[in-house]
Structure formats: C-alpha cells, structure tokens
Coordinates of C-alpha atoms in Angstrom, one line a residue:
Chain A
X285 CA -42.8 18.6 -4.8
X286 CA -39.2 18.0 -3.5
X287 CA -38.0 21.1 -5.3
X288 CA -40.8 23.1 -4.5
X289 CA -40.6 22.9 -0.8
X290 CA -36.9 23.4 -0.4
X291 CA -37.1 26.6 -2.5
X292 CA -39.7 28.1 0.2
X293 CA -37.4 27.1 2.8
X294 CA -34.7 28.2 1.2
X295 CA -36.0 32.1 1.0
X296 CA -37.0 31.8 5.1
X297 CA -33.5 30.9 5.5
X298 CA -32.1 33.6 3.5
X299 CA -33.8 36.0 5.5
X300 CA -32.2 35.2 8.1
X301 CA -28.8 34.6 6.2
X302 CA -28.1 38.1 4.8
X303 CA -27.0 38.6 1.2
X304 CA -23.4 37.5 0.4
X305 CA -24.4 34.0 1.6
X306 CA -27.3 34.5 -0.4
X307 CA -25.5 35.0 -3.4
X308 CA -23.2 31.8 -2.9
X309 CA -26.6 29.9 -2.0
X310 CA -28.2 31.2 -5.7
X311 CA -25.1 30.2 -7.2
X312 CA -24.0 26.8 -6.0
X313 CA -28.3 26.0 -6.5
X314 CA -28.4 27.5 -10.3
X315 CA -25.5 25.5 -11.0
X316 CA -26.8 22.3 -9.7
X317 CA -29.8 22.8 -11.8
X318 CA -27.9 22.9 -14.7
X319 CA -25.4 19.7 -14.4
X320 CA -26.9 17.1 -15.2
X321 CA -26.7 13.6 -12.3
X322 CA -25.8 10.8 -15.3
X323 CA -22.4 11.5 -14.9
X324 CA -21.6 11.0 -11.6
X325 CA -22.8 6.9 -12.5
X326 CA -19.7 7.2 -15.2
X327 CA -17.1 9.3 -12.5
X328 CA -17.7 6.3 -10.0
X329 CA -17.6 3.1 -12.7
X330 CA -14.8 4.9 -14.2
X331 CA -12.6 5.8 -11.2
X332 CA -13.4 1.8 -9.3
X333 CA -12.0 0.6 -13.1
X334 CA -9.3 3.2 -12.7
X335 CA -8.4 1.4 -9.0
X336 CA -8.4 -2.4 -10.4
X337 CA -5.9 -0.9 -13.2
X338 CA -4.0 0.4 -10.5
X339 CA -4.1 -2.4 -8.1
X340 CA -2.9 -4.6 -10.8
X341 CA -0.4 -2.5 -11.9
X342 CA 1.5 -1.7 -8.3
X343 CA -0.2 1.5 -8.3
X344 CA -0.9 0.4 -4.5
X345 CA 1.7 -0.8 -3.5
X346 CA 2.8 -4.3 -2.8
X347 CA -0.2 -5.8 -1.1
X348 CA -2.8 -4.6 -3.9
X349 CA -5.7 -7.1 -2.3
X350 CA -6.2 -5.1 0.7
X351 CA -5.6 -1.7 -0.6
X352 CA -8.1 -2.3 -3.6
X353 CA -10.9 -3.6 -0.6
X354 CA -10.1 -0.6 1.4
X355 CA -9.8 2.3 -0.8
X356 CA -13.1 0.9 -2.5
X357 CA -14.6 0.4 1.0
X358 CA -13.8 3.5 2.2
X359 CA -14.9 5.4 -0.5
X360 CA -18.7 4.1 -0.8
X361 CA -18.9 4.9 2.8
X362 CA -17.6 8.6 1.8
X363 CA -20.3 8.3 -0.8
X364 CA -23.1 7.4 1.9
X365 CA -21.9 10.5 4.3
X366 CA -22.4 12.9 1.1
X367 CA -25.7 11.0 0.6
X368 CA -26.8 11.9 4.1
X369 CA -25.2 15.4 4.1
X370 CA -27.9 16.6 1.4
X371 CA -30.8 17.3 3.9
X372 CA -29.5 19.2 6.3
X373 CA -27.6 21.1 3.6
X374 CA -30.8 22.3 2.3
X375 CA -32.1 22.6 5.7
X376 CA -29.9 24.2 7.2
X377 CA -27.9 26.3 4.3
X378 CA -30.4 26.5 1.6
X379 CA -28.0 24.3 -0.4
X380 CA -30.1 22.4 -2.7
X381 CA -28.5 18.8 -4.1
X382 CA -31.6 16.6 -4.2
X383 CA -30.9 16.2 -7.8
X384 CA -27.8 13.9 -7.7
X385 CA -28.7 11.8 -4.2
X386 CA -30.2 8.8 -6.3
X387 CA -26.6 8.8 -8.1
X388 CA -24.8 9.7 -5.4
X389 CA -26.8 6.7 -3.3
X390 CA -26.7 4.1 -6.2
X391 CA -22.8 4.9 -6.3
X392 CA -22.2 4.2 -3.0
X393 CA -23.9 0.9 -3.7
X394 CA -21.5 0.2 -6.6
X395 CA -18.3 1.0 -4.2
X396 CA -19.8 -1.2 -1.5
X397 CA -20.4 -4.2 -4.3
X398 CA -17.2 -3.7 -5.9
X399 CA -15.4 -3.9 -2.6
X400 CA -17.6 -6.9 -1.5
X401 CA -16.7 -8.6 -4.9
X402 CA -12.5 -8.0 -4.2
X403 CA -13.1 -9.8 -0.4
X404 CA -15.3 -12.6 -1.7
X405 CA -13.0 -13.0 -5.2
X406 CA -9.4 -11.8 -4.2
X407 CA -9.2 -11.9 -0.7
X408 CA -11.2 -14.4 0.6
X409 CA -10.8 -17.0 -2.4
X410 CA -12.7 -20.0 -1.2
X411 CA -16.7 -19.8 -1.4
X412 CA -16.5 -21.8 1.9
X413 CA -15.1 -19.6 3.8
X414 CA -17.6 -17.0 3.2
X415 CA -20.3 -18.7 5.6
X416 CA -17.8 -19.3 8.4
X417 CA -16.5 -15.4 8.6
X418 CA -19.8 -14.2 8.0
X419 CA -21.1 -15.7 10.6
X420 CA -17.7 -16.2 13.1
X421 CA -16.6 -12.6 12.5
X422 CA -19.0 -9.9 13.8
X423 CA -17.2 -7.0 12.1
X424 CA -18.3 -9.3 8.8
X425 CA -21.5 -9.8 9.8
X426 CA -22.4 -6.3 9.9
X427 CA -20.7 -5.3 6.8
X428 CA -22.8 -7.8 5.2
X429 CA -25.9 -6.8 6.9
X430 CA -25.3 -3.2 5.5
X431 CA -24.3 -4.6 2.2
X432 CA -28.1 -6.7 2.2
X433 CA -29.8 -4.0 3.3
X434 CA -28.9 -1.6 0.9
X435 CA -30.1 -4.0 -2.0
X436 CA -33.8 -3.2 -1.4
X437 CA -32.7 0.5 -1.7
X438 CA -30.6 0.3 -4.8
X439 CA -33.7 -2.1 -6.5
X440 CA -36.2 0.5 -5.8
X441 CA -33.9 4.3 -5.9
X442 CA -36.1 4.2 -9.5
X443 CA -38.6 6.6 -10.7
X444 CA -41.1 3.6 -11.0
X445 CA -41.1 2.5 -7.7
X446 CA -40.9 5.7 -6.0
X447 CA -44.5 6.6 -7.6
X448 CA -45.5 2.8 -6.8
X449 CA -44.5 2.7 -2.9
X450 CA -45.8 6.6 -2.3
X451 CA -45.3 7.3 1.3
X452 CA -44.0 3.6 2.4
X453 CA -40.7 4.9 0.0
X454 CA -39.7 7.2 1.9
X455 CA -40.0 5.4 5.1
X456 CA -37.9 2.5 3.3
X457 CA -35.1 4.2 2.2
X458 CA -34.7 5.8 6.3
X459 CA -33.2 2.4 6.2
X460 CA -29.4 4.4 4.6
X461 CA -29.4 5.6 8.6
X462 CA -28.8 2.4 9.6
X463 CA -26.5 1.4 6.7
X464 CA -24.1 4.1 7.2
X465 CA -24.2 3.5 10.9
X466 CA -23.3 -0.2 10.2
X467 CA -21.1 0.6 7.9
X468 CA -18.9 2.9 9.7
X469 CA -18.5 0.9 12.8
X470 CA -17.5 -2.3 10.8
X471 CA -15.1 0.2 10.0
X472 CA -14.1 0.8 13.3
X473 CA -14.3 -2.8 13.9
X474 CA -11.9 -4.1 11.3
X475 CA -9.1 -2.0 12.5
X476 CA -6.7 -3.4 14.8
X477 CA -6.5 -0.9 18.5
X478 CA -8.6 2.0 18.3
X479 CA -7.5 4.0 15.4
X480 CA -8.4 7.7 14.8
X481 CA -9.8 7.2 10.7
X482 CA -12.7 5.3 11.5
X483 CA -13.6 7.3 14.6
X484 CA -13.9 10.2 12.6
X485 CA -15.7 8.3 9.8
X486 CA -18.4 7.1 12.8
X487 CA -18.3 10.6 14.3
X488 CA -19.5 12.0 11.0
X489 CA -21.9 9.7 10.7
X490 CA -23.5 10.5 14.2
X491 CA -23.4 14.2 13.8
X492 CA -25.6 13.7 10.7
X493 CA -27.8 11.1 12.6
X494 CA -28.1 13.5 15.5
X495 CA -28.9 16.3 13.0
X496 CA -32.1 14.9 11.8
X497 CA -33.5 14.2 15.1
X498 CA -32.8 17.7 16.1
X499 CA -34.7 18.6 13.6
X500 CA -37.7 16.8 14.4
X501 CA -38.3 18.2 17.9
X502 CA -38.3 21.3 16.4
X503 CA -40.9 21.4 13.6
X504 CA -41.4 24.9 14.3
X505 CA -37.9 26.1 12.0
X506 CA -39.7 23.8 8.6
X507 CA -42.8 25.0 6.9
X508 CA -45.7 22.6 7.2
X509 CA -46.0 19.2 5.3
X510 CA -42.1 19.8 4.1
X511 CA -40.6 16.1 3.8
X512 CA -37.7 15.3 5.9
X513 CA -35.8 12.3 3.6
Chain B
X146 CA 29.7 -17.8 20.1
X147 CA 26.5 -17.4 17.6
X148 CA 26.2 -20.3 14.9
X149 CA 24.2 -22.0 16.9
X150 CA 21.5 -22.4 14.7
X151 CA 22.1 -23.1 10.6
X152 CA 20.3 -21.5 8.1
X153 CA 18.7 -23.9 5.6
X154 CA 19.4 -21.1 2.8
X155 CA 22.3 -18.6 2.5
X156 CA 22.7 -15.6 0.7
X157 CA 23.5 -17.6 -2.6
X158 CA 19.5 -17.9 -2.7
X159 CA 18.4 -14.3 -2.4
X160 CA 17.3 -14.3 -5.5
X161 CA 18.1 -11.4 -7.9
X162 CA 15.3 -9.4 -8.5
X163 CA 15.0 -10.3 -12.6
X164 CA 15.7 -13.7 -12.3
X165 CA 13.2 -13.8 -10.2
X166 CA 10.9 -12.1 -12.7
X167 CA 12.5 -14.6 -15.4
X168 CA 11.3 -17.6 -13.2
X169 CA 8.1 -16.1 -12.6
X170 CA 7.4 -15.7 -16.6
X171 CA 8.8 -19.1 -17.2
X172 CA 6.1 -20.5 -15.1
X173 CA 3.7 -18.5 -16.4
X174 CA 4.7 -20.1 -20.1
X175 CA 4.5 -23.9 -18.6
X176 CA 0.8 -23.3 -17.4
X177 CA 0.5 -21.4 -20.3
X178 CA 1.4 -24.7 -22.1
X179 CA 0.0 -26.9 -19.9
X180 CA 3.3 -28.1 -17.7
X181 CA 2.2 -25.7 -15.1
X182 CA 0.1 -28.8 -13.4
X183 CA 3.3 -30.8 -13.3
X184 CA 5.8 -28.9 -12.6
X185 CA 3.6 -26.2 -10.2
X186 CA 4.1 -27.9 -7.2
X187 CA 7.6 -29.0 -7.5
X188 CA 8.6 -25.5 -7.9
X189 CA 6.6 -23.4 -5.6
X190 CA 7.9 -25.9 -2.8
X191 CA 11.5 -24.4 -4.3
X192 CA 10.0 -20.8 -4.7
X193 CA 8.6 -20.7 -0.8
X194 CA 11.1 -19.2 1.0
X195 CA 12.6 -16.7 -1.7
X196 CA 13.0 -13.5 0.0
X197 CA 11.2 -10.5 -0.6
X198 CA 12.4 -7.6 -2.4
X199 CA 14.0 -4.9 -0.7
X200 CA 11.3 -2.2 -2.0
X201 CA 8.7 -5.0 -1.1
X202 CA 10.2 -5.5 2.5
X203 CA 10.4 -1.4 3.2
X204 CA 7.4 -0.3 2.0
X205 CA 4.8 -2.1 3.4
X206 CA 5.4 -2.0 7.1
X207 CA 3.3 -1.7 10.5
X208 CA 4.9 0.8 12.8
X209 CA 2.1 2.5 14.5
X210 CA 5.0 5.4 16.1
X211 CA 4.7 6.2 12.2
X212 CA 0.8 6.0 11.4
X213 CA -1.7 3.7 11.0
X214 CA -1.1 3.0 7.4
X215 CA 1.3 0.2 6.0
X216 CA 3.2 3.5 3.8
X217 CA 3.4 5.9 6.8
X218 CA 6.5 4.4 8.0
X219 CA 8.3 4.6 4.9
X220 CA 6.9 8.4 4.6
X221 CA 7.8 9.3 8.1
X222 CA 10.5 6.9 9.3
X223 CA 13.5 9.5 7.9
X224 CA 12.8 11.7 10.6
X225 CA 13.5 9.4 13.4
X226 CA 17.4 10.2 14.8
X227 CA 19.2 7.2 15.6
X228 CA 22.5 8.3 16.4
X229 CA 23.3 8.0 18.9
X230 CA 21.5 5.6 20.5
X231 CA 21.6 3.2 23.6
X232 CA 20.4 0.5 24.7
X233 CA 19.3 0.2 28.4
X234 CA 20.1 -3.0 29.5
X235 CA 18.4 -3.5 33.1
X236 CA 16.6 -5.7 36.1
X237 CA 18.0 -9.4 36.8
X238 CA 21.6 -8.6 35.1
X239 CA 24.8 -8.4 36.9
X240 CA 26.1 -6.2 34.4
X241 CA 22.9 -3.4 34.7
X242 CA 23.8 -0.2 32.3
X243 CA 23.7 1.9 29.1
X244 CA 25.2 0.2 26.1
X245 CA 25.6 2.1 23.5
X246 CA 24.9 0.7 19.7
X247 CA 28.6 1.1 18.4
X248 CA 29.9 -0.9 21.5
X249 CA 27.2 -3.9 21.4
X250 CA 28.2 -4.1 17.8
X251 CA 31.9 -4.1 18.2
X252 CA 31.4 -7.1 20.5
X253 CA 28.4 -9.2 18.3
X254 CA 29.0 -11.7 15.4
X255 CA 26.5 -10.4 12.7
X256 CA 25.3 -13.9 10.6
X257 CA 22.8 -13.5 7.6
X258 CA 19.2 -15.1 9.0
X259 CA 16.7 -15.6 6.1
X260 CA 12.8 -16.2 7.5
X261 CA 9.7 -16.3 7.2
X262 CA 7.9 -13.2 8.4
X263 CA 4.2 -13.6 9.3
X264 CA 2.3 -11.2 10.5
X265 CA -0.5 -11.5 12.7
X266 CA -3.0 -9.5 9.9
X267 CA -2.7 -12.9 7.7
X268 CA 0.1 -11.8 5.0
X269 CA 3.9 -13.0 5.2
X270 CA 6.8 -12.2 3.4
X271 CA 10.6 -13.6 3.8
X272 CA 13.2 -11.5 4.9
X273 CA 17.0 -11.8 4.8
X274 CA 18.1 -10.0 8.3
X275 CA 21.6 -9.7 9.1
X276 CA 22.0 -9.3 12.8
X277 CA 23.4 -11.4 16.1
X278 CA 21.6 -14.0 18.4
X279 CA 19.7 -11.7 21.2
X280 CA 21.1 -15.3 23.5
X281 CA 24.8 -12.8 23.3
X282 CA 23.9 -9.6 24.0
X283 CA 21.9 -11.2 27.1
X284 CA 25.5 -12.9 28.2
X285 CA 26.9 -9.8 28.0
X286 CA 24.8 -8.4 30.2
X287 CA 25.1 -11.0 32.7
X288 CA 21.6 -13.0 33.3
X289 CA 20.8 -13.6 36.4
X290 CA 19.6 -17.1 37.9
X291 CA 16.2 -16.4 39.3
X292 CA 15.2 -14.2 36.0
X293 CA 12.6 -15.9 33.9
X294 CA 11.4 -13.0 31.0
X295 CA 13.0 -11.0 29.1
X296 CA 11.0 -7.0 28.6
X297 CA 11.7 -5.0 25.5
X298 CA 10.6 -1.2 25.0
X299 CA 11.0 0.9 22.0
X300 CA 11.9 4.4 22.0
X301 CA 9.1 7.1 23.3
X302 CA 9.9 10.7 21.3
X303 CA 6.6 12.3 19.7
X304 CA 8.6 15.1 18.2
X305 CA 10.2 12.2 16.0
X306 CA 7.4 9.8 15.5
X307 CA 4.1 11.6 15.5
X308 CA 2.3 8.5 15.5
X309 CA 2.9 8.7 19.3
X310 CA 0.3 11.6 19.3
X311 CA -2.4 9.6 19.3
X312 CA -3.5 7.0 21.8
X313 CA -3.7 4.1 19.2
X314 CA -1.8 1.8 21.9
X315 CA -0.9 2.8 25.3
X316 CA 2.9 4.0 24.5
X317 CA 6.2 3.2 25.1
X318 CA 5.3 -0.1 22.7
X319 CA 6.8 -3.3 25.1
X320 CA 7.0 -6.4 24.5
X321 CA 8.2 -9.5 26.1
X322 CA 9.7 -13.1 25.6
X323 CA 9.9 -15.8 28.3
X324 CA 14.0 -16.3 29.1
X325 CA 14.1 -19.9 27.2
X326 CA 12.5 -18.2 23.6
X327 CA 14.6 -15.4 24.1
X328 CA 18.1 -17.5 24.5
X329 CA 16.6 -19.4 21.5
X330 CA 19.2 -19.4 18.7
X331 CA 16.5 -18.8 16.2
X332 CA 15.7 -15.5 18.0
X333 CA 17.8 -12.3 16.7
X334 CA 18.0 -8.8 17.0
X335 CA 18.3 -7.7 13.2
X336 CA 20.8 -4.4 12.6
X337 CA 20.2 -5.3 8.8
X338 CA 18.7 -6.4 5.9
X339 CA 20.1 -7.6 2.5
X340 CA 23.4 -6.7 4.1
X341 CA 23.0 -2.7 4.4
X342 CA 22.2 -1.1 7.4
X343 CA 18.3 -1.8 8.9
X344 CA 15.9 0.8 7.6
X345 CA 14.3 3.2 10.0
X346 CA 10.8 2.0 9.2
X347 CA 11.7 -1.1 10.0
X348 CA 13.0 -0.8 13.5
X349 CA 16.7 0.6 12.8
X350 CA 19.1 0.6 14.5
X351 CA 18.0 -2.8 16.5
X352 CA 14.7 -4.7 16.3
X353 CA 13.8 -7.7 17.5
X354 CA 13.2 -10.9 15.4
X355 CA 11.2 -13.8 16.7
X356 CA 10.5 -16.2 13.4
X357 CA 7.7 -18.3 14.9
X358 CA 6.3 -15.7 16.1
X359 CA 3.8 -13.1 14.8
X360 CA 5.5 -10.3 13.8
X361 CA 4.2 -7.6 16.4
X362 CA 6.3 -10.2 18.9
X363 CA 9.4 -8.4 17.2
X364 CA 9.8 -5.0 19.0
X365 CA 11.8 -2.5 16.8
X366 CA 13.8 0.2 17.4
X367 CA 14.6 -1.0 21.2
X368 CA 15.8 1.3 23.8
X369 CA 15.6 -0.6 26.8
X370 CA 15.8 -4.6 27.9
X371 CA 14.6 -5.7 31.5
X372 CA 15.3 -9.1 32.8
X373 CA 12.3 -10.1 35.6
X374 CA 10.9 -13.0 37.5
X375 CA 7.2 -11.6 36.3
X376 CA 5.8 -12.1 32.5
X377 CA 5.9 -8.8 31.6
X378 CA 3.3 -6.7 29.8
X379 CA 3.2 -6.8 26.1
X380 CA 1.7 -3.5 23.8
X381 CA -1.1 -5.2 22.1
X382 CA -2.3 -7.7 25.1
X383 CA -3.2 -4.0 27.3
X384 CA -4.9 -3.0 24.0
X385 CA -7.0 -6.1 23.4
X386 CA -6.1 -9.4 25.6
X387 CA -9.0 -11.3 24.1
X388 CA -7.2 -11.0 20.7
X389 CA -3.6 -10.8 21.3
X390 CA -1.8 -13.0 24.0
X391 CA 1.4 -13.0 25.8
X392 CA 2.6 -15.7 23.4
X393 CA 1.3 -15.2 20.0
X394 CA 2.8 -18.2 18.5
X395 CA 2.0 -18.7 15.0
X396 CA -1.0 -21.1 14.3
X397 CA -3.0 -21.9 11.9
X398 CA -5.5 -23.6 14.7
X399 CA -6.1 -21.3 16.7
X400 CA -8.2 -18.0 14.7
X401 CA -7.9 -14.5 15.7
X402 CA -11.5 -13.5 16.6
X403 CA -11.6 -11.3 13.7
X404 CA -9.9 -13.6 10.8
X405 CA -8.6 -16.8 10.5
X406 CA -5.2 -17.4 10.4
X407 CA -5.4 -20.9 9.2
X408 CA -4.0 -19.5 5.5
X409 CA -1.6 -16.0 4.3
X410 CA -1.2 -14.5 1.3
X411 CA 2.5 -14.0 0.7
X412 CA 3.3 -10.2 -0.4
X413 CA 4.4 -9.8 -3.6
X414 CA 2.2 -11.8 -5.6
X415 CA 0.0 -9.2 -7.0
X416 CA -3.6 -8.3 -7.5
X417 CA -4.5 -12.2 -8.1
X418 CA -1.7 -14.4 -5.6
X419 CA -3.4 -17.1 -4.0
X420 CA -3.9 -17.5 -0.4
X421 CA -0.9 -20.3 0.9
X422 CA -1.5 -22.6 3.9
X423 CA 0.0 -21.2 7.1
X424 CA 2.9 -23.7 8.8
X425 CA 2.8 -24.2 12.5
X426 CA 5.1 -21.8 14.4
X427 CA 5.6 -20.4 11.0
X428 CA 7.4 -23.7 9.7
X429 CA 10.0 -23.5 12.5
X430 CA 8.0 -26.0 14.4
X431 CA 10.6 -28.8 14.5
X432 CA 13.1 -25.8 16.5
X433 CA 10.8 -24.6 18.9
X434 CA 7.8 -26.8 19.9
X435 CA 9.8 -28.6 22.1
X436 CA 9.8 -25.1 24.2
X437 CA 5.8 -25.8 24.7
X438 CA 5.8 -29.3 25.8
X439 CA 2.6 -29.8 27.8
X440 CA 1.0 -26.3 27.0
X441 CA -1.9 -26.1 26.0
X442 CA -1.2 -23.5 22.6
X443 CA -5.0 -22.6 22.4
X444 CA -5.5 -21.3 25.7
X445 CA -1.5 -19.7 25.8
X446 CA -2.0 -18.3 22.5

C-alpha cells in the first residue's frame, strides 16, 4: 500500500520536476529497492561497540564517560531526524526510503538505550541516584520521558503488530514527534549557556514538525486516501 | 614577599607519568589478589592529589573564546597571539596603568602551586601551576582603601578566537573576586604549568587560579584588572544567575539545578573511574572558610 501510493505521487511530482531530477529520483529509488534494511541493525550495533572500544581505549580523549554518553546521545537523535526526514522526502522530492525507517527508527532506539545504559552504569554509578535526578533535574526528566516513550514504539515497529493495531499504529507511532522534540531540547537543556549545536539540532527538528503540518492544510498537493506517517 | 602559603606537596610528588602507570598496575595485581580491600584505601588517600598529566591537563579544557567543545581549545588555542601583551591594571589603584607581561614578571616571585582543580561540570583534576600570588601584583599596583572587589576581563579579539563569533556568553568573559579572596595567599595567577610556559588553551600568558573555587572562577588569559567598591559582574551569573552565583564556592551541599555536585569523577581514570566524594571548598576548607563566617553558603553560592 505504502509503496504503491508514493509511486503515484512520485510521477505527479515529476511532472512538475522536469527530467534530470527525474533521473536522480529513479536512481536513488531503484537503488533503495535493491539494498536490503538488515544491515543498517549491524552498521549501528557495530559502530556503538566500535565507540565503547574507543572510549576504553582513549580514543576520546581523557574524559571517556562523557564523550561515550554524548557521541551516543547525539547520534540516536541524528538517527531520529533521518527517521523523520523520510516523509517529506517522498513528498516533497519523490525520494522513496520507507524501506529502512523501521531500522533506521529501531536504531535510534538502540543509540538512545546504549547512551542511557553509559549514564545509569558509568556516569551516574549509584542506582539511588537515579530517582533523585530524574525527578530533581528537568533536563533528565525529559530525556527519560522520550527514552519511555519510545519503548511502546520499538515493542510494536514489527510486522505483527502493525497488521494487529491497523489504523491505531499509525496514530501510535506520531508519538516519534514528540520524542524527537523531547529529545532535542534535553539537548539544549544539558548544555551549559545557549550553545549553537543543540539549537541547530531543535531547529531541524521544528522544520520537519512544521513540514507535516503544512502539509495537512493543504490536502490538495497529495492524492486521496495517501497516508501521511 | 609570596610564601605565604605552603604547599602540602612539592614538585618531588609530580609523579612521573610510568610510575604512575606502574603504581596503577601494582594495585590492579593486589585486588587482583585480593589485598586491594586492605591496602585500597590507604593508598588512594596517598594517590588523591597526584597531578594530572600534562596531555591530560591540555586537552580537555573549557574555553568557550575556543568552542564549545572540551578539544576546541587545544585545536584552536595556537592561533591566539600573546606577545605582546598587557595587562590593564585600573579603578581603586594609585598606581592606574598598562603593565606589560615581561615587566610584571620581572618583578613577581614564581612558586610551584599544586591543586585541586574542580570544575563546576562535576569532574576535577590536579594541576601543578607555577605562577605568583595575585595578593603582589595587586601591591604593585597600589590598592586603594575604600576598594572592596577585585574585576578581571579576558581578552576580546574574534579574528583570534572565533569562539567569540557566537553569543554563547555575553563577551569580554569577566569575572570577579571580593578584595579579601583575592589577597588570599591560596589565590594565584598561573604563567605555568609543570614548569614550562602556560599553554594557550589554558589561559596563557596569565590566568587566574582560585583553588576552592569552581574553575570558571579562574579567568584566563586576562587583559585587564579593576579594583571597585561594587561586586562586579561575573560572565556566567549574566548568562544564568539562578545557576551560577557571584561566589561559586565549591560544595558538595549545595546542587547545581542541573547535577549534583555532591561527588566528581577525577579525569584520568578511564572508561570505568569511580565517582570520588567532593571536599568542601574543594579540600581547602580549613584556609578559607574563615573568609565566610556568618554567610549563609546556600543562598551566596
């Protein structure tokens, strides 16, 4: 159904478009189609393994705690902006990547849980502690909130319980809006003065926010009944 | 004439870098053994104030003029020109003027200084500095009676550090000390560390050091001094007063909103080094807490 729809909007879009961006269109979709999503699970496991080695190792430098938490941080919310970038890519360029948004979603979740695990194991040390910061500390409370909320998402991204929830799925999973706002401004939050990173990491987040409901006061530019994830 | 405080340790106890690494295995083969339980706390009471390394005290810095990230002033620092440089020395003095860096150091007694660093993020390090007691430079210039603070500003010049393209704080970064904490013998301004000449990313040629203090108290790279009768303003209490106060003593009592400082993991123990109890005033408590008498420390923090 997915694939189906986004290939009719794709051709009214390449109307407009013209042919050399036509071309690029046909070539980045016919390439998705044929590369498989399983390894974008391995890439992820494999590069947060490759960043413990590191950390242990002085590969980041003398405070390996912190780095390890942020670089892992940082990059399952770069893996939650791709996640959100894949509708209006196909919306708006024709760019079809519905195939690896499950991995690219349940990859993010592995960042986010690694980075959770470093804070609760390395950084934090003492189980009670936890309560205290999540509770004291509102930049911690919202990470955690995002953290919680994207368990229900990771437990039901599979094939099983999209088929079992029908519609209500789709409505669940509107939840990663929320995460990745969450996510981003405990971001902002955790840096000490206003610092340009996060800003840009919150920006991002809001442009792709504000996309979507652009594109619901104009049903007009997408063809009846197409899903909007 | 400086001395007026004593250092507990002296440059006999900057520890070589492989002995160090010896000591750390030996332990490592008494817990290994079983001896670690006895012998664990004896000698990490012995290991505390081991300075850093010198790779461990340059690269992991916060000097926002440089970027936001702890490596950016190592990156970036090289670029900064420090000769020649003055110091404006200005306000309540009776001795106002420019003095330049050579001159101040012709007439200063530089003394080794090995402390505690803490900073206010919750991680510490010790540091041997080599530098003079700020208490001289301010005779020198002549304090006057009715002056009660002491203002510090670090150099403003973009072109140099292009952290100062950004409004991250309000720049030039200032900071401030009442008169009494900055006549303190413990307080120094560091041209040094290990003995060679201070590195630009951390605060060359001059830098402020305030031990019980966290360590954004300790300006670097200082162009200008201002005695007044008014507190003056300090960088991070514009940015965020209900975080950062005028004082920032160190305290394990009183929490940043954001973290507790009650504990600090010391750099340089690795992937798995265990958080360490922070000390009150940073363990210089019997030296300066007779400078608060009567204060209230969580309301002046």
């Amino acid at each position: 159904m997915e694939l189906c729809h986004a290939h009719q909007f794709r051709q009214a879009t390449n109307a407009v478009a013209g042919p050399p961006e036509l071309a690029f269109v046909d070539a980045v979709n016919n390439g998705v189609r044929r590369v498989p999503a399983w390894p974008i699970y391995f890439l992820g496991a494999g590069h947060i393994i490759w960043l413990v080695w590191l950390a242990a190792t002085g590969g980041l430098g003398v405070e390996p705690i912190s780095a390890l938490e942020q670089v892992l941080g940082e990059t399952g919310l770069k893996m939650l902006i791709v996640g959100l970038m894949i509708t209006p890519l196909r919306q708006f360029a024709g760019i079809n990547l519905i195939r690896v948004r499950r991995a690219i979603g349940l990859t993010a979740f592995l960042y986010i849980t690694a980075h959770l695990t470093v804070w609760l194991v390395l950084d934090l040390q003492s189980f009670g502690r936890i309560w205290e910061d999540i509770l004291k500390r509102p930049f911690i409370t919202i990470g955690m909130v995002g953290f919680t909320l994207m368990i229900p998402l990771a437990v039901t991204s599979n094939n099983w319980f999209v088929r079992r929830l029908g519609p209500m799925w789709r409505r669940l999973h509107k939840l990663v809006y929320l995460i990745a706002l969450l996510g981003s401004v405990h971001f902002v939050m955790l840096r000490k003065g206003l610092q340009i990173e996060p800003l840009m990491f919150l920006a991002v987040v809001l442009i792709l926010l504000a996309a979507r409901i652009r594109l619901r006061k104009r049903p007009g530019r997408v063809a009846p009944g197409q899903g909007r994830a | 004439m400086a001395h007026r405080w004593n250092n507990d340790l002296t440059a006999a106890d900057v520890t070589p870098y492989k002995t160090f690494l010896n000591r750390r295995q030996i332990m490592a083969g008494m817990a290994g053994v079983g001896l670690g339980t006895i012998a664990g706390p004896l000698m990490a009471a012995e290991e505390e104030l081991k300075p850093n390394t010198w790779e461990e005290i340059t690269s992991y810095n916060n000097y926002y003029e440089f970027g936001t990230g702890k490596e950016d002033p190592a990156e970036y620092a090289h670029k900064l020109t420090i000769d020649p440089w003055s110091i404006k020395i200005d306000g309540m003095v009776d001795n106002p003027g420019d003095y330049s860096f050579g001159d101040i150091m012709a007439k200063m007694t530089v003394e080794e200084r090995i402390y505690r660093f803490r900073c206010v993020e919750a991680w510490s390090m010790v540091i041997p500095w080599n530098g003079f007691e700020l208490a001289d430079l301010l005779e020198l210039a002549g304090v006057q009676s009715g002056a009660k603070y002491v203002g510090f500003e670090t150099l403003v010049r973009p072109s140099e550090m292009h952290g100062q393209k950004y409004p991250v704080l309000d720049w030039p970064y200032v900071e401030g000390l009442r008169l009494d904490e900055a006549m303190h013998p413990l307080t120094i301004m560091a041209t040094g560390i290990y003995g060679k000449d201070i590195p630009k990313q951390n605060g060359a040629p001059m830098r402020l050091v305030v031990p019980w203090k966290y360590g954004f108290k300790s300006i670097k790279s200082i162009v200008r001094i201002t005695l007044t009768d008014k507190e003056p303003p300090t960088s991070w209490n514009k940015a965020n007063a209900r975080e950062y106060g005028f004082y920032s003593n160190v305290n394990p009592t009183v929490s940043h909103p954001r973290w507790s400082q009650a504990s600090e993991r010391k750099i340089g123990g690795g992937l798995f080094a265990k958080r360490v109890p922070t000390l009150n005033f940073n363990g210089y408590e019997e030296d300066v807490a007779g400078l608060y008498d009567g204060m209230d420390l969580a309301e002046f923090f």
